[in-house]
XYZ file of C-alpha atoms in Angstrom:
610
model
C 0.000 0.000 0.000
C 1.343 3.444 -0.636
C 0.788 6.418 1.318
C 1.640 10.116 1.005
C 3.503 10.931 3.727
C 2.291 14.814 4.675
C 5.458 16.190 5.662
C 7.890 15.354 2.691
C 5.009 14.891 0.328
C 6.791 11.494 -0.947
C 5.214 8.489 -1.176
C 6.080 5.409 0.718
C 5.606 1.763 0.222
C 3.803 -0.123 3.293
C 2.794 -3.627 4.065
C 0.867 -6.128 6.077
C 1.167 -4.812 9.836
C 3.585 -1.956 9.523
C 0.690 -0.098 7.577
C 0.426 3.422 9.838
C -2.400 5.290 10.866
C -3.647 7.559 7.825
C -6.298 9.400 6.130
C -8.350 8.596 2.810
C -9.294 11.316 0.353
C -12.730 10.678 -1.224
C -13.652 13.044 -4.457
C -14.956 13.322 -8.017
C -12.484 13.398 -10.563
C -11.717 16.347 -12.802
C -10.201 17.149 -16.197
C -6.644 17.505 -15.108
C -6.189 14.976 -12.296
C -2.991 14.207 -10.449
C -0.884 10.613 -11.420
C 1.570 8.676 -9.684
C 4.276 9.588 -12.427
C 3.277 13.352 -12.203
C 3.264 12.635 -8.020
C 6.414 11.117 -7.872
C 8.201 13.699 -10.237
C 9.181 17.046 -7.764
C 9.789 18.844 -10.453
C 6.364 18.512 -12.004
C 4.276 18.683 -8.311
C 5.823 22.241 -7.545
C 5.170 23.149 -11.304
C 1.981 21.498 -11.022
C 0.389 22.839 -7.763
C -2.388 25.062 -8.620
C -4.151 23.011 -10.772
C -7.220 21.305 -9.069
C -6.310 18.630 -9.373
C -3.230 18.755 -7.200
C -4.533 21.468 -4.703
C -7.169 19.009 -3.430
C -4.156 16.633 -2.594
C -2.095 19.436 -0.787
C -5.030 20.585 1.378
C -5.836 16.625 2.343
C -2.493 17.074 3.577
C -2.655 20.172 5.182
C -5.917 18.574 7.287
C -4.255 15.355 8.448
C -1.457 17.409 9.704
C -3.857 19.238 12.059
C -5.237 15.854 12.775
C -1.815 14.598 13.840
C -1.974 11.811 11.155
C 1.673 11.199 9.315
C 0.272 9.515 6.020
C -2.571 10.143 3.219
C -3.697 7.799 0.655
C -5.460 9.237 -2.237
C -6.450 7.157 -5.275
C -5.070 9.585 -7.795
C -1.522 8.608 -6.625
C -0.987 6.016 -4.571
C -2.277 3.912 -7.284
C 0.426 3.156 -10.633
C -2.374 3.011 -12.945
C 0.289 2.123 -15.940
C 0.427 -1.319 -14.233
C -2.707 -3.809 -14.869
C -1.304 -5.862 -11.797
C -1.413 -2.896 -9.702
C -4.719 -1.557 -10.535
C -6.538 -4.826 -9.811
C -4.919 -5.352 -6.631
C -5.924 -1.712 -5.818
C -9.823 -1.977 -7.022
C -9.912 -5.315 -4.790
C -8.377 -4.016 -1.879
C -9.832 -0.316 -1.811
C -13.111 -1.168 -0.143
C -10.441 -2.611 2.755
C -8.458 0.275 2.406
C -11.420 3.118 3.221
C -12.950 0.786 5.758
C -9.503 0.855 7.838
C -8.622 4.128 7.513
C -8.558 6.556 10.895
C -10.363 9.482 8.804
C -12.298 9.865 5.257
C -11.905 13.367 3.588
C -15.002 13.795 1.453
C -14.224 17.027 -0.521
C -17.062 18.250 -2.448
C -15.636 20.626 -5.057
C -19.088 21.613 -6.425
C -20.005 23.249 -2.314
C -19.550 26.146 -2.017
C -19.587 27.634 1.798
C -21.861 29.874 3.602
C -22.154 32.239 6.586
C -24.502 29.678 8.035
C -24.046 25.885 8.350
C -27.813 25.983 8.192
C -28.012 27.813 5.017
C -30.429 26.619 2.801
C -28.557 27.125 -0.382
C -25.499 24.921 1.054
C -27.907 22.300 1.744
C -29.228 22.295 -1.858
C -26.184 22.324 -3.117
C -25.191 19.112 -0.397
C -28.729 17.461 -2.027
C -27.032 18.159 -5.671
C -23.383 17.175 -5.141
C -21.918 15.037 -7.845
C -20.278 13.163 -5.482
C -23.303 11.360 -4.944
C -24.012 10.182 -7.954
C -20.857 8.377 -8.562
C -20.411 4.724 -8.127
C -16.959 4.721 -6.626
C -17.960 6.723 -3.821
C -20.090 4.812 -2.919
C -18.032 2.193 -0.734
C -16.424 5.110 0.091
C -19.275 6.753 1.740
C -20.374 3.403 3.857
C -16.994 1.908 4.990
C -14.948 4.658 6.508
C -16.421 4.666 10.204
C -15.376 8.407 10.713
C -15.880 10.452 7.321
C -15.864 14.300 7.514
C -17.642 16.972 5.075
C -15.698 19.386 3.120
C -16.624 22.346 0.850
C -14.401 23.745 -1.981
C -12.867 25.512 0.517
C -12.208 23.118 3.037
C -14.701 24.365 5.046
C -15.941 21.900 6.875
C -19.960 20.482 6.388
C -19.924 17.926 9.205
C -19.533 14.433 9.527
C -21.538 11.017 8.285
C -23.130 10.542 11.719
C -24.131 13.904 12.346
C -25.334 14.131 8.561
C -26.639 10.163 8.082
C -30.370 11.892 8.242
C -29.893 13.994 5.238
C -27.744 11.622 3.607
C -29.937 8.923 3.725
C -32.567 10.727 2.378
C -30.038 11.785 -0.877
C -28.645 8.230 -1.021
C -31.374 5.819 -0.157
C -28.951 4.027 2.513
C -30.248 3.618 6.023
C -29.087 5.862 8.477
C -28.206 3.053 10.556
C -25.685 1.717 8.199
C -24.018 5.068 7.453
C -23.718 4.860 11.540
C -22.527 1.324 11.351
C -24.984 0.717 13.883
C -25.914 -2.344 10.794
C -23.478 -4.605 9.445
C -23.635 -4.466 5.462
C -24.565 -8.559 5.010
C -27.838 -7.791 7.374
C -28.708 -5.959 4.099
C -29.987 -8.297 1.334
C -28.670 -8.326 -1.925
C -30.889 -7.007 -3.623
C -31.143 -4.151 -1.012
C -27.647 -3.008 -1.664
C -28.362 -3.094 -5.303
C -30.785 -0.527 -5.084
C -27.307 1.655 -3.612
C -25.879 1.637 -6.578
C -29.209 2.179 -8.899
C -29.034 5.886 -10.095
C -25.181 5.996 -9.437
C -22.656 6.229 -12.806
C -19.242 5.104 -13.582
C -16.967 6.408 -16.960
C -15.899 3.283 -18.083
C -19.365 0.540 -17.874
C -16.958 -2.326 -16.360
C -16.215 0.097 -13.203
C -20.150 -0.043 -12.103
C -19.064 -3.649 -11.420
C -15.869 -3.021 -9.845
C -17.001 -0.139 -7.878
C -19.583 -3.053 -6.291
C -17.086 -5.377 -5.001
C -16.076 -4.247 -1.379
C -20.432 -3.786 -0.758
C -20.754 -7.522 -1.400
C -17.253 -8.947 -0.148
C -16.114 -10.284 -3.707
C -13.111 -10.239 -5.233
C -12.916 -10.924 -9.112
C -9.955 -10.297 -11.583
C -10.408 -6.799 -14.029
C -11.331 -7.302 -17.560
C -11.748 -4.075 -19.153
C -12.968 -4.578 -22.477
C -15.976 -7.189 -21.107
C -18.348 -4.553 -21.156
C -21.943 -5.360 -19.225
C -20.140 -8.847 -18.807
C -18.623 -7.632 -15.820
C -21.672 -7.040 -13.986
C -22.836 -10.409 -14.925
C -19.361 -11.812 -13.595
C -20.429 -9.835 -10.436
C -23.523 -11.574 -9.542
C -21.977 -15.344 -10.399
C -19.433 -14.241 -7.770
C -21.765 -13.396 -5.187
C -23.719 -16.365 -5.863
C -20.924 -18.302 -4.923
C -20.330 -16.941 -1.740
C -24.063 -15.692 -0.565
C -27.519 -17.987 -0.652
C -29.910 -14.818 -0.456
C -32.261 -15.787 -3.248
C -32.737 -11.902 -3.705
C -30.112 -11.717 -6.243
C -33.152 -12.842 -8.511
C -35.596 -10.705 -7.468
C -35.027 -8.119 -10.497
C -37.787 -6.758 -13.054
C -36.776 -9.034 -16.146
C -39.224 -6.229 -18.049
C -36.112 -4.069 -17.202
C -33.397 -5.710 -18.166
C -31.825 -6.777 -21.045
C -31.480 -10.602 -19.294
C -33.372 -12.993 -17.987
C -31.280 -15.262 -15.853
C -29.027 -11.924 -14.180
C -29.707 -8.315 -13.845
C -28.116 -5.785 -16.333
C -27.807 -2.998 -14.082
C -28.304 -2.233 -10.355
C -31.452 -0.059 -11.721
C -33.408 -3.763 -12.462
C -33.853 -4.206 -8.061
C -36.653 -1.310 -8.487
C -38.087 -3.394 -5.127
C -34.643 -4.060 -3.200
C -35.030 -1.295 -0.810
C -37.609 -3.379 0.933
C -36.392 -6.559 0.490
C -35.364 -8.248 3.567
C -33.682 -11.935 4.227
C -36.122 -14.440 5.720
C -34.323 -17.249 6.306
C -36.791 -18.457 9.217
C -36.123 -21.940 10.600
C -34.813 -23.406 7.771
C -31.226 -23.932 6.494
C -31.326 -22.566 2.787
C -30.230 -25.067 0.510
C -27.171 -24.297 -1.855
C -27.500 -23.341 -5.171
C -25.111 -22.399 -7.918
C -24.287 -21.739 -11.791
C -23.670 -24.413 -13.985
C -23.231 -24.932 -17.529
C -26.827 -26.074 -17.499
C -28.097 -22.844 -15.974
C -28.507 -22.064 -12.018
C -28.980 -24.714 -10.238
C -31.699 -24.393 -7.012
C -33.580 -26.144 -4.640
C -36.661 -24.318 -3.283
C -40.450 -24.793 -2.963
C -42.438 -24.671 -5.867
C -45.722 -23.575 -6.090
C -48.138 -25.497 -8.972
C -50.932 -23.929 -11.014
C -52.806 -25.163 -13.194
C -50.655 -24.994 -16.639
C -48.334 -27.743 -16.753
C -45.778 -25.295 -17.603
C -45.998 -22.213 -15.503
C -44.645 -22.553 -11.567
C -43.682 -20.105 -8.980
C -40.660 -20.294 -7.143
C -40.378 -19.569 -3.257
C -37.681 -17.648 -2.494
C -35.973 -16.735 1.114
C -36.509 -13.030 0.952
C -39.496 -10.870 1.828
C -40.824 -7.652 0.716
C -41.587 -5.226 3.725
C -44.338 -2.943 3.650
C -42.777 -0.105 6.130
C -45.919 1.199 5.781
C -48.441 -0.756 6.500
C -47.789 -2.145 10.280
C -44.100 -3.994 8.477
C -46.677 -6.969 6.699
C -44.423 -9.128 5.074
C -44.566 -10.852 1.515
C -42.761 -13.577 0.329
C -41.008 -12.948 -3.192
C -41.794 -15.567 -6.009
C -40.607 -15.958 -9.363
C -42.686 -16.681 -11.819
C -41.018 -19.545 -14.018
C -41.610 -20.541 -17.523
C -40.568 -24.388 -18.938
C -40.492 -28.160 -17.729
C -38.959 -31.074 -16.857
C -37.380 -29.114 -14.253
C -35.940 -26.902 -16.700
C -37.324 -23.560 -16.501
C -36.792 -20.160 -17.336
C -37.917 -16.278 -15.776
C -40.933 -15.442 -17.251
C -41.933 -11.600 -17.841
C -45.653 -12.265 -18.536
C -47.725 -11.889 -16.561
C -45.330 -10.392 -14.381
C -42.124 -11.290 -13.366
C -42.121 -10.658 -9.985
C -44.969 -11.585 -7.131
C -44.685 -10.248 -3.527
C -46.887 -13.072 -1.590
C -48.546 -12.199 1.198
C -47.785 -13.838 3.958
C -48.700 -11.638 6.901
C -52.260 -10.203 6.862
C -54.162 -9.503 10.289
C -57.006 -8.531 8.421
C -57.601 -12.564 7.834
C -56.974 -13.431 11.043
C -60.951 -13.615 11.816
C -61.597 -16.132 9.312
C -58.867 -18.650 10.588
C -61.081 -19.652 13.550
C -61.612 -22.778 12.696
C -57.997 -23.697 12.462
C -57.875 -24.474 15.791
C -54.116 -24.854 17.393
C -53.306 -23.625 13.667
C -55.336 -20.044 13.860
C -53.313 -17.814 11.896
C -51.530 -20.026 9.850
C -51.092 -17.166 6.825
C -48.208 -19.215 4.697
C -49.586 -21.769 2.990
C -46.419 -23.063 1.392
C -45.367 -26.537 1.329
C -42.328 -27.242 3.422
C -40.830 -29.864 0.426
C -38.188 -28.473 -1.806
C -37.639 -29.662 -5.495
C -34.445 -29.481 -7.450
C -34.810 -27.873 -10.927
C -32.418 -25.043 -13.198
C -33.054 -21.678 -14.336
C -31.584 -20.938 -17.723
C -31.362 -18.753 -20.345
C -34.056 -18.029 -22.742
C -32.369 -19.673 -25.306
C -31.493 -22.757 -24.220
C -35.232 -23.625 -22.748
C -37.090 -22.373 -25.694
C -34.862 -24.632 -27.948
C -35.773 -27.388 -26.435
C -39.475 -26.705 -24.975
C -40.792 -23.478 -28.063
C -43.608 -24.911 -29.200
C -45.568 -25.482 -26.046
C -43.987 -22.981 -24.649
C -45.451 -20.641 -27.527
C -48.543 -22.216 -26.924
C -48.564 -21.010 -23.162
C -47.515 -17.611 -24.007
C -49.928 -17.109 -26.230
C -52.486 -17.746 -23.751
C -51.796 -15.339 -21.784
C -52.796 -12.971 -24.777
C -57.036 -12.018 -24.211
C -58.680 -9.533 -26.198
C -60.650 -7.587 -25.552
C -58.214 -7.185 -22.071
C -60.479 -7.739 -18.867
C -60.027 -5.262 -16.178
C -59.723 -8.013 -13.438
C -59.203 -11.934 -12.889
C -57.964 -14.768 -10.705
C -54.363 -16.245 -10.612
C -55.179 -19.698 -9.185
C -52.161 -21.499 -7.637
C -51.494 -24.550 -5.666
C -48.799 -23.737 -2.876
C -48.826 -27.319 -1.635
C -49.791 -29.395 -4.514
C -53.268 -30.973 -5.565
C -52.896 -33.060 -2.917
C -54.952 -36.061 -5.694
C -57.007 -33.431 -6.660
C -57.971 -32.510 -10.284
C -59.678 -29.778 -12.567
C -63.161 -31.527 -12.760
C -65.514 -28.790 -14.041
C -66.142 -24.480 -13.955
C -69.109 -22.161 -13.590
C -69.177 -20.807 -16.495
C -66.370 -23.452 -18.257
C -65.476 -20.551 -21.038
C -64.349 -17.998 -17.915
C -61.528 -20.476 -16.867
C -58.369 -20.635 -18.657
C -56.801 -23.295 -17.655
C -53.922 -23.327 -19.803
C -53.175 -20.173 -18.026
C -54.315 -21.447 -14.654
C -56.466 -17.779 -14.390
C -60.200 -17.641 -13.774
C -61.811 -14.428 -15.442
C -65.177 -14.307 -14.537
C -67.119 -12.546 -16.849
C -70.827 -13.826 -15.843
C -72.496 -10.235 -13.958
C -75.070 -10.044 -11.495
C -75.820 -6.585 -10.731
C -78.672 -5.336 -8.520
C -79.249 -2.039 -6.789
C -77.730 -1.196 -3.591
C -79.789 -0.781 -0.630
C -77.275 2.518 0.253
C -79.555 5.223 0.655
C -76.720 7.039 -1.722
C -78.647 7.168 -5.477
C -77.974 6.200 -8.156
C -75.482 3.304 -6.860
C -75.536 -0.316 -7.611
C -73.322 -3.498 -6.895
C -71.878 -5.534 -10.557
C -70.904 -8.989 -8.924
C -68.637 -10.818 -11.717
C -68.610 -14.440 -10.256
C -68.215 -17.889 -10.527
C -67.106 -21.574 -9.156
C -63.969 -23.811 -10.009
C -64.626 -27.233 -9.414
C -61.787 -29.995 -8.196
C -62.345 -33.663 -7.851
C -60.327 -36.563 -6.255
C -60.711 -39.580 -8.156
C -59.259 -41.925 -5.459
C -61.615 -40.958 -2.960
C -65.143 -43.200 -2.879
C -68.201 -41.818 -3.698
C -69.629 -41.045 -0.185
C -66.819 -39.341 1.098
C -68.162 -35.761 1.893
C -64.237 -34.414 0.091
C -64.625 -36.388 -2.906
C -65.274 -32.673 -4.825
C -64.418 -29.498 -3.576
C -66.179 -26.270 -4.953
C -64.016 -23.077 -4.631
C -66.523 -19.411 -5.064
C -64.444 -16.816 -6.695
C -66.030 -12.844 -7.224
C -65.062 -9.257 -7.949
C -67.782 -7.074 -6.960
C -67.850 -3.341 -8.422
C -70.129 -0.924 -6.414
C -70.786 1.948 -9.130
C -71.647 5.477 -7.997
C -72.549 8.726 -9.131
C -70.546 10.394 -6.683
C -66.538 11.354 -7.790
C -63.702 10.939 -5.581
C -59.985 10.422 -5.786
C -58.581 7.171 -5.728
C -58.329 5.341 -1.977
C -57.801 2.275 -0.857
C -59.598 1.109 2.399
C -58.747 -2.008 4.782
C -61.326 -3.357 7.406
C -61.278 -6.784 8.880
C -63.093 -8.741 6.635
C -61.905 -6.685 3.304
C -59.839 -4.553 1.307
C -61.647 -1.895 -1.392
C -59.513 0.058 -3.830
C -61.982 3.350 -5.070
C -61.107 4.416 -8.418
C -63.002 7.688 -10.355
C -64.006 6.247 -14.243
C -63.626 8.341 -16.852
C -67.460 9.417 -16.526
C -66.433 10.677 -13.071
C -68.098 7.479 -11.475
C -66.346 5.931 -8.787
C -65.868 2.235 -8.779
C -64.997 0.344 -5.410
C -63.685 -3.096 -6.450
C -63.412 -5.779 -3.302
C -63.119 -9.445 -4.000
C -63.771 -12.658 -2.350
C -63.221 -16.542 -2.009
C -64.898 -18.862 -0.323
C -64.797 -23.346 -0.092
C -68.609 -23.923 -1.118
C -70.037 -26.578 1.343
C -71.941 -28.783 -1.503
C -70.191 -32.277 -1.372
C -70.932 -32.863 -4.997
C -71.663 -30.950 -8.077
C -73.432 -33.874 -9.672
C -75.114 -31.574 -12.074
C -75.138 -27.762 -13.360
C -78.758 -26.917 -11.426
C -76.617 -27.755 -8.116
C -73.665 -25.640 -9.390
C -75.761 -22.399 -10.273
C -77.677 -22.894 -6.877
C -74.262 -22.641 -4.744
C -73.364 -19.553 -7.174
C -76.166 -18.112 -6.283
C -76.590 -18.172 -2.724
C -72.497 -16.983 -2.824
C -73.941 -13.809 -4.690
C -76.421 -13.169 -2.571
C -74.252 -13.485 0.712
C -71.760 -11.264 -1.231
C -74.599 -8.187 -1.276
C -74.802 -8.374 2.479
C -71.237 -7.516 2.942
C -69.580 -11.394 3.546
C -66.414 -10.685 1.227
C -63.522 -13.177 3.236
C -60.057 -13.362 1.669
C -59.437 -16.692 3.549
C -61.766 -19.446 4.044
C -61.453 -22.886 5.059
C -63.908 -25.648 4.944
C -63.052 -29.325 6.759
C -59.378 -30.049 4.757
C -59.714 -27.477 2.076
C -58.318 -23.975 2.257
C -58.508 -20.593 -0.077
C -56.702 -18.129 0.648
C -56.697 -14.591 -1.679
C -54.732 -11.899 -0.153
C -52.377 -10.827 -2.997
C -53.410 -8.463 -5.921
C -50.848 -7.078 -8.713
C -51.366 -5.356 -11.631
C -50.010 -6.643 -14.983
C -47.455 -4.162 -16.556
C -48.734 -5.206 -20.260
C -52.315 -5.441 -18.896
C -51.838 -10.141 -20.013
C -54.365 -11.566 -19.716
C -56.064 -8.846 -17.345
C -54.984 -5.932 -15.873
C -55.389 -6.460 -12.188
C -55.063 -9.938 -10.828
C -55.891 -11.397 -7.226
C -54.132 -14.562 -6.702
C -55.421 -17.623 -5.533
C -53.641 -20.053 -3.416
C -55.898 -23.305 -3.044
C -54.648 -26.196 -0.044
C -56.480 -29.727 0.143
C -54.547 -30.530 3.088
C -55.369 -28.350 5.734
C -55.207 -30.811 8.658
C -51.543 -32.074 7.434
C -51.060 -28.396 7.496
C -52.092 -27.871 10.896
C -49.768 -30.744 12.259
C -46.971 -29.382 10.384
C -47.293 -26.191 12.002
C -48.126 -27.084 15.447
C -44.263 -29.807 14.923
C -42.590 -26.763 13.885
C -43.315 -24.489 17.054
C -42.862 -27.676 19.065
C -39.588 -27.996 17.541
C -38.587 -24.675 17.938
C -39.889 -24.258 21.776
């Protein structure tokens, strides 16, 4: 390591423990920057000294003197950028470098100072700085433990802790990391991603290289590789990381499928947590048959569309911290599968929703149980578009192109299968043409509408229903589960009154108002329910459980979770489409036959963990 020693201004060579005490200069390059060779030539730094470039360097100097530090180490210099050996060792090591250094000199050449630290223009000119929109400066900002604010003129702003506040707010980056009151890795990956979102490096390979100290990685420089490297980046963590949030990027945002292009992809990092709960995560890594992973898999009804259960949550901060479990939506089979971007490519699961809680009664020891997902894991790849399509494009075009409906509904139902079909199959619907089961989505399109009995006029309720039938072949005849009716509605309560758009919560539902175009306002709610007939032997039967479902919809009964003896529905997670495929905003459905095998799982797992 070299360091500037502030006396003589020469640079010395330092290594393993004899490394002294220094400060670290953190800035924003200019036109006319400082160089080892130029550094290292006397001649040339007294020549040399007014230019910006060096003046920055002799004034970091100047401060660690009055600090009563012997040594600086700024990158400009202490780095022979002539040698490729040298610069990779450097761009490995700096993260290390910052983090160990006594003092970090941010200089902010673009602040100027004021008569007032207070002064509004200084702090809008703090809010603009450049220096925090570069990606280098980044590590340099979170792992110095004592960094101090300069202006132009070395006046000084004040330091990370005193500023984290302000900072985080310009930055995105929790206050209690700037603090170090949280260690980086209690940040998931796709968290720190979101760091490094807006930030920009010259050269493309650098937003890579800029990364490696934030996730602990060390990987040999290729310039030249272009977006490669940030590929290369995300294989590395893989290897040494098993937060599944690595994959939870937009694919509608990036240029790949399998790995993000750019940090900006993690548009939902920043509330990302790690949820590794009770469970070891099992490895998973990058072969030349794609990435290989172990996780739970949730069915649905197309033989070639599954969602993957990852061991990261999204956090809604705002909204009493609920939690939601991230899925990927995959598209293939045979266990070879790839990210799909239609209907969406990401689905934030509800897991955590109190507003249920008064439906679960009847799960006895089990009230509460919210997560639905099977505890079995299942071994399977994620490739690359190519290489699945090759071998799977005609069905898969086949399932695409079912997702394509026209004219678009406004709403339908995702139905999904968290633990299986336990011997269960698609018997029969109510009405058969509004389930697509190649798509596994129900889009009811049969209305019942009727006046409300508000005393607001002109106001009535559209209920767009139906019933999805399942049937268990190797059950006899008189067994009350041999068929298992599941009630599915959106109900749209039309008035002549406008309003902005709200969304409500009570116990029993959730209702999103919307203002139509005709300056109507629209409240959508939803429901699902386990209908209590033990056997749809004909259609009569079928429209008479419809029915009486409609009718106990219009006095208010609209439950997100139900369960009836071993069957449960649960419908607590809504999303809207971005292409609007096959409907613009879908519920989904999760759908267990096994509650009691639930229950016992549940009730061995706190036993376990007592």
């Amino acid at each position: 390591m070299r360091l500037i020693n502030v006396h003589t201004l020469e640079i010395q060579c330092f290594t393993g423990t004899s490394i002294p005490q220094y400060a670290i200069l953190s800035h924003t390059w200019v036109a006319k920057e400082a160089t080892f060779q130029k550094w290292t030539n006397k001649w040339t730094r007294l020549t040399h000294k007014h230019r910006d470039g060096f003046l920055k360097i002799l004034a970091a100097c100047r401060q660690a003197r009055r600090d009563g530090l012997d040594y600086v180490w700024v990158d400009t210099v202490c780095i022979d950028k002539s040698s490729s050996a040298e610069l990779s060792e450097a761009i490995n090591s700096m993260y290390t470098w910052y983090e160990k250094a006594t003092i970090c000199y941010v200089y902010l050449s673009d602040v100027a100072a004021s008569s007032s630290k207070a002064n509004d223009d200084t702090l809008d000119s703090l809010r603009k700085s450049r220096w925090f929109t570069r990606g280098w400066t980044l590590q340099e900002l979170i792992a110095p433990e004592h960094v101090q604010f300069y202006t132009k003129d070395w006046e000084v702003l004040g330091t990370k802790k005193a500023l984290a506040v302000l900072i985080s707010t310009i930055t995105g980056i929790d206050a209690a990391c700037l603090k170090k009151e949280k260690r980086l890795r209690d940040y998931s990956i796709a968290h720190r991603m979101t760091w490094a979102a807006k930030r920009e490096t010259t050269r493309e390979e650098d937003l890579a290289y800029c990364l490696l100290g934030i996730f602990g990685i060390n990987m040999p420089l290729l310039y030249g590789e272009g977006p490669k490297a940030f590929m290369r980046l995300q294989e590395e963590i893989i290897k040494v990381s098993d937060d599944h949030s690595i994959l939870a990027f937009e694919t509608n945002l990036s240029d790949s499928t399998l790995f993000a292009h750019h940090p900006s992809a993690f548009v939902k990092g920043g509330c990302i947590h790690p949820n590794y709960g009770r469970h070891l995560t099992l490895p998973f890594s990058m072969t030349n048959a794609g990435l290989a992973m172990t996780t739970p898999l949730i069915q649905t009804l197309s033989p070639y569309w599954v969602l993957a259960v990852f061991n990261c949550v999204e956090v809604d901060t705002e909204n009493n911290m609920q939690r939601s479990q991230i899925c990927l939506p995959l598209f293939g089979k045979d266990s070879q599968f790839m990210r799909a971007r239609i209907p969406i490519s990401l689905i934030s699961r509800k897991i955590d929703d109190p507003y249920t809680l008064n439906s679960t009664e009847h799960l006895g020891a089990a009230a509460g149980v919210l997560d639905l997902t099977t505890r079995s894991e299942t071994s399977y790849y994620i490739s690359y578009f190519g290489r699945v399509y090759s071998a799977y494009g005609r069905e898969i075009d086949v399932a695409m192109k079912g997702f394509q409906v026209y004219p678009q509904p406004n709403h339908g139902f995702m139905i999904t299968f968290p633990r299986g079909m336990a011997g269960y199959r698609l018997h029969s619907a109510l009405p058969r043409r509004d389930l697509r089961d190649d798509i596994s989505f129900f889009i009811p399109t049969s209305r019942y509408v009727r006046s409300s009995d508000s005393s607001q006029e002109d106001e009535e309720v559209q209920i767009f229903s139906g019933i999805v039938v399942f049937k268990n072949d190797s059950l006899s005849d008189d067994d009350p589960s041999k068929c298992v009716g599941v009630y599915l509605a959106f109900a749209a309560t039309t008035s002549s009154i406008a309003s902005g758009t709200t969304t409500s919560t009570t116990a029993t539902t959730t209702t999103t108002n919307t203002t139509t175009s005709t300056g109507r306002t629209q409240d959508l709610r939803w429901a699902c329910k386990v209908s209590p007939i033990r056997e749809f032997c004909n259609r009569t039967n079928a429209r008479q459980v419809l029915a009486g479902a409609n009718q106990e919809a219009l006095l208010g009964n609209w439950p997100h979770y139900h369960r009836c003896e071993n069957t449960i529905v649960s419908a607590r997670t809504r999303f809207q489409t971005p292409k609007g495929e096959p409907c613009r905003d879908t519920v989904m459905v999760e759908i267990v036959f096994d509650a009691e095998e639930l229950v016992r799982e549940r009730d061995a797992e706190e036993r376990d963990f007592e």
